[in-house]
XYZ file of C-alpha atoms in Angstrom:
252
model
C 28.364 213.386 2.091
C 26.978 212.072 5.620
C 27.600 209.103 6.160
C 24.241 209.053 8.504
C 22.165 209.694 5.507
C 21.044 207.671 2.199
C 23.324 206.922 -0.483
C 23.948 209.655 -2.991
C 22.128 209.279 -6.984
C 22.668 211.899 -8.324
C 25.742 213.651 -9.275
C 26.361 216.355 -11.323
C 30.294 217.127 -13.082
C 30.456 220.576 -14.541
C 33.069 221.317 -16.815
C 33.301 217.315 -17.479
C 36.410 217.656 -19.829
C 38.644 218.499 -17.579
C 41.418 216.546 -16.799
C 40.299 216.368 -12.473
C 36.172 215.655 -13.934
C 37.382 213.446 -16.029
C 39.007 211.209 -13.152
C 35.893 212.078 -10.982
C 33.294 210.735 -13.634
C 35.142 207.554 -13.707
C 35.153 207.201 -10.149
C 31.632 208.295 -9.470
C 30.240 205.884 -11.955
C 32.555 203.153 -10.239
C 29.956 203.347 -6.918
C 26.882 201.029 -7.876
C 24.828 202.868 -5.644
C 24.498 205.769 -8.068
C 21.870 205.825 -10.197
C 23.499 208.640 -12.713
C 26.375 211.282 -12.977
C 25.013 214.428 -15.158
C 27.899 215.651 -16.843
C 28.170 219.372 -18.526
C 30.810 220.124 -20.976
C 31.165 222.274 -24.315
C 32.575 218.921 -25.823
C 30.987 215.723 -26.987
C 30.768 212.904 -24.500
C 34.281 210.161 -25.093
C 33.026 207.504 -26.659
C 33.979 205.132 -23.455
C 31.107 206.449 -21.892
C 29.177 206.791 -24.965
C 27.096 203.415 -24.498
C 27.098 204.322 -20.212
C 23.527 203.629 -18.416
C 24.096 205.440 -16.081
C 25.337 208.627 -17.681
C 24.081 211.698 -19.254
C 25.760 214.150 -21.151
C 24.776 217.977 -21.782
C 26.729 219.957 -23.796
C 26.903 223.697 -22.523
C 28.977 226.807 -24.377
C 28.568 228.411 -21.122
C 26.846 231.190 -21.997
C 24.378 232.731 -19.626
C 21.631 231.708 -21.875
C 22.453 228.061 -22.160
C 23.476 227.838 -18.570
C 20.044 228.946 -17.638
C 18.393 226.661 -20.118
C 20.225 223.671 -18.359
C 19.235 224.855 -14.977
C 15.358 224.755 -16.230
C 15.636 221.270 -17.796
C 17.244 219.849 -14.692
C 14.257 221.590 -12.496
C 11.645 220.212 -14.611
C 13.474 216.859 -14.836
C 13.438 216.606 -11.427
C 9.514 217.163 -10.935
C 8.757 213.765 -12.087
C 12.454 212.066 -11.274
C 12.527 210.446 -7.882
C 16.675 210.996 -8.503
C 17.714 213.297 -5.805
C 21.137 215.662 -6.659
C 23.935 214.837 -3.574
C 26.893 215.964 -5.260
C 27.566 218.855 -7.501
C 31.195 219.135 -9.054
C 31.699 222.337 -10.359
C 35.535 222.280 -12.115
C 35.580 225.219 -14.923
C 38.704 227.286 -15.083
C 41.354 228.449 -17.178
C 44.825 229.169 -16.307
C 46.717 230.191 -20.073
C 45.683 229.852 -23.299
C 46.594 229.881 -26.908
C 47.651 233.529 -26.759
C 48.552 234.256 -22.970
C 50.200 233.029 -20.063
C 49.846 234.035 -16.401
C 50.982 237.065 -16.138
C 54.682 237.986 -14.503
C 54.526 241.963 -14.216
C 51.958 244.601 -14.217
C 52.869 245.713 -17.491
C 51.179 242.555 -19.096
C 47.634 242.884 -17.575
C 45.777 243.278 -20.421
C 41.842 243.892 -19.775
C 40.711 241.411 -22.626
C 42.608 238.731 -21.177
C 41.405 239.180 -17.966
C 38.224 239.285 -18.960
C 38.478 235.726 -20.388
C 40.129 234.438 -16.594
C 36.939 236.403 -14.893
C 34.648 234.372 -17.335
C 35.936 230.942 -16.721
C 37.804 230.971 -13.337
C 34.218 233.516 -11.528
C 31.414 234.373 -13.321
C 30.301 230.936 -14.709
C 30.683 228.735 -11.351
C 28.561 232.120 -10.105
C 25.917 231.709 -12.235
C 25.998 227.773 -11.341
C 25.334 228.613 -7.486
C 22.166 230.805 -9.454
C 20.484 228.545 -11.449
C 21.215 225.093 -9.151
C 19.922 226.453 -5.549
C 16.020 225.991 -6.269
C 17.753 222.255 -7.240
C 18.598 222.059 -4.057
C 16.756 223.405 -1.570
C 15.139 220.214 -0.525
C 15.603 218.428 3.049
C 18.297 215.988 1.928
C 22.132 216.944 1.493
C 24.024 217.977 -1.310
C 27.860 218.626 -1.533
C 28.519 221.656 -4.118
C 32.187 221.647 -4.721
C 33.992 224.567 -6.363
C 37.152 223.784 -7.896
C 39.670 226.803 -6.569
C 43.318 227.376 -5.851
C 45.191 228.443 -2.828
C 46.995 231.198 -4.769
C 43.547 232.943 -4.715
C 44.459 233.364 -0.916
C 44.811 236.432 0.317
C 47.041 235.695 3.299
C 49.177 233.100 1.471
C 50.334 235.286 -1.092
C 54.127 236.245 -0.157
C 55.581 235.891 -3.845
C 52.490 237.616 -5.907
C 52.508 237.182 -10.466
C 49.714 235.929 -11.756
C 47.505 238.748 -11.356
C 44.248 237.379 -13.528
C 44.180 234.132 -12.031
C 44.855 234.598 -8.292
C 42.591 237.724 -8.258
C 39.807 235.561 -10.099
C 40.139 232.690 -7.690
C 39.988 235.271 -5.044
C 36.994 236.750 -6.486
C 35.728 233.213 -6.216
C 35.663 232.261 -2.807
C 34.132 235.173 -2.208
C 31.156 234.778 -4.252
C 31.231 231.470 -2.464
C 31.735 232.934 0.689
C 28.602 235.306 0.621
C 26.748 232.667 -1.628
C 26.998 230.448 1.748
C 25.311 232.719 3.846
C 22.478 233.123 1.806
C 21.906 229.603 1.094
C 21.936 228.924 4.765
C 18.802 230.661 4.658
C 17.463 229.569 1.105
C 19.150 225.672 0.337
C 20.048 225.166 4.233
C 21.049 221.221 3.768
C 23.935 222.720 0.957
C 27.811 222.249 2.031
C 29.648 224.532 -0.249
C 33.222 223.749 -0.454
C 36.250 225.803 -2.300
C 39.256 222.417 -3.411
C 41.898 223.064 -3.865
C 43.784 219.862 -5.787
C 47.474 220.820 -5.258
C 49.353 220.834 -8.783
C 47.638 217.984 -10.795
C 48.877 216.657 -14.002
C 46.544 218.061 -16.554
C 46.894 220.047 -19.399
C 46.290 222.946 -16.834
C 49.337 222.304 -14.819
C 50.913 221.266 -18.088
C 53.413 224.769 -18.551
C 54.542 225.279 -15.272
C 55.166 221.575 -13.823
C 59.069 221.559 -14.359
C 59.479 223.302 -11.122
C 56.999 221.335 -8.975
C 58.526 219.801 -6.213
C 59.408 215.854 -6.105
C 55.803 214.403 -5.247
C 53.807 217.118 -5.507
C 52.612 216.872 -9.105
C 49.382 214.453 -8.798
C 47.062 212.299 -11.086
C 43.759 213.062 -11.349
C 42.561 210.250 -9.841
C 44.568 210.780 -6.733
C 42.734 214.301 -6.842
C 39.227 212.620 -7.337
C 39.874 210.432 -4.449
C 41.402 212.906 -1.875
C 38.235 215.244 -3.127
C 35.722 212.416 -2.523
C 36.757 211.437 0.439
C 36.452 214.611 1.474
C 33.230 215.125 0.563
C 31.904 212.127 1.974
C 33.488 213.450 5.574
C 32.348 217.115 5.360
C 29.060 217.473 7.256
C 26.730 219.899 6.157
C 27.098 223.369 8.517
C 26.056 226.385 6.676
C 29.112 227.410 5.864
C 31.737 227.866 2.835
C 34.921 225.976 3.903
C 38.180 226.143 2.000
C 40.026 222.856 1.421
C 43.087 221.584 -0.039
C 43.640 218.071 -1.616
C 45.084 216.723 1.961
C 41.355 218.148 3.787
C 43.794 221.016 5.179
C 42.009 224.307 5.797
C 43.385 227.305 3.661
C 43.863 230.882 5.269
C 41.768 233.189 3.481
């Protein structure tokens, strides 16, 4: 958010049941200038927020039909609603599941698992890029943040492994880079950010936390604060930024 512009009054948080998204919502709701937080999830609204006057919880199972439907719903709502979407956080993503974990060797690659990982980490965010563009093409600025990962960096890959996760995040970064070029023409007041949160104490990282260096396992509320401060200081410049939790640029 550019501090010289009006305060944001509507934020979208997609993938709202993740640990980082939950922390983001909590901190966004502390901002009294924010009139509404629209949260999108395949899970039901947590009881702590069911009666909150400034939160709207929408269901999506993240197939293309429901994503398109929500996009149309928000577009129709914007025609009569004075609120403007100033911040979008897309938090969908998976690293492991009940029947799989990140591959250590090429022999472990499995087409079905790869499709599942790419769907969550690459395809779902791409579909939101598509449906939200008409909503964000106005004159006011908007920051659109996607949870990426440092392991998606090609130049930073020095130890290998985690084939599907790495590749899906690299593909996400390329989609965002390509979209930033188009958005600069068709939604020029939108800033795209690929954000690496660091290793965060959530369900996604649980199986791998024992190997994390001291002081490098972050609480979700810390990551949320770092992300919101990053958004606040990052100007809209028609490009994609690939940044980490410490606001440092990551090599592609």
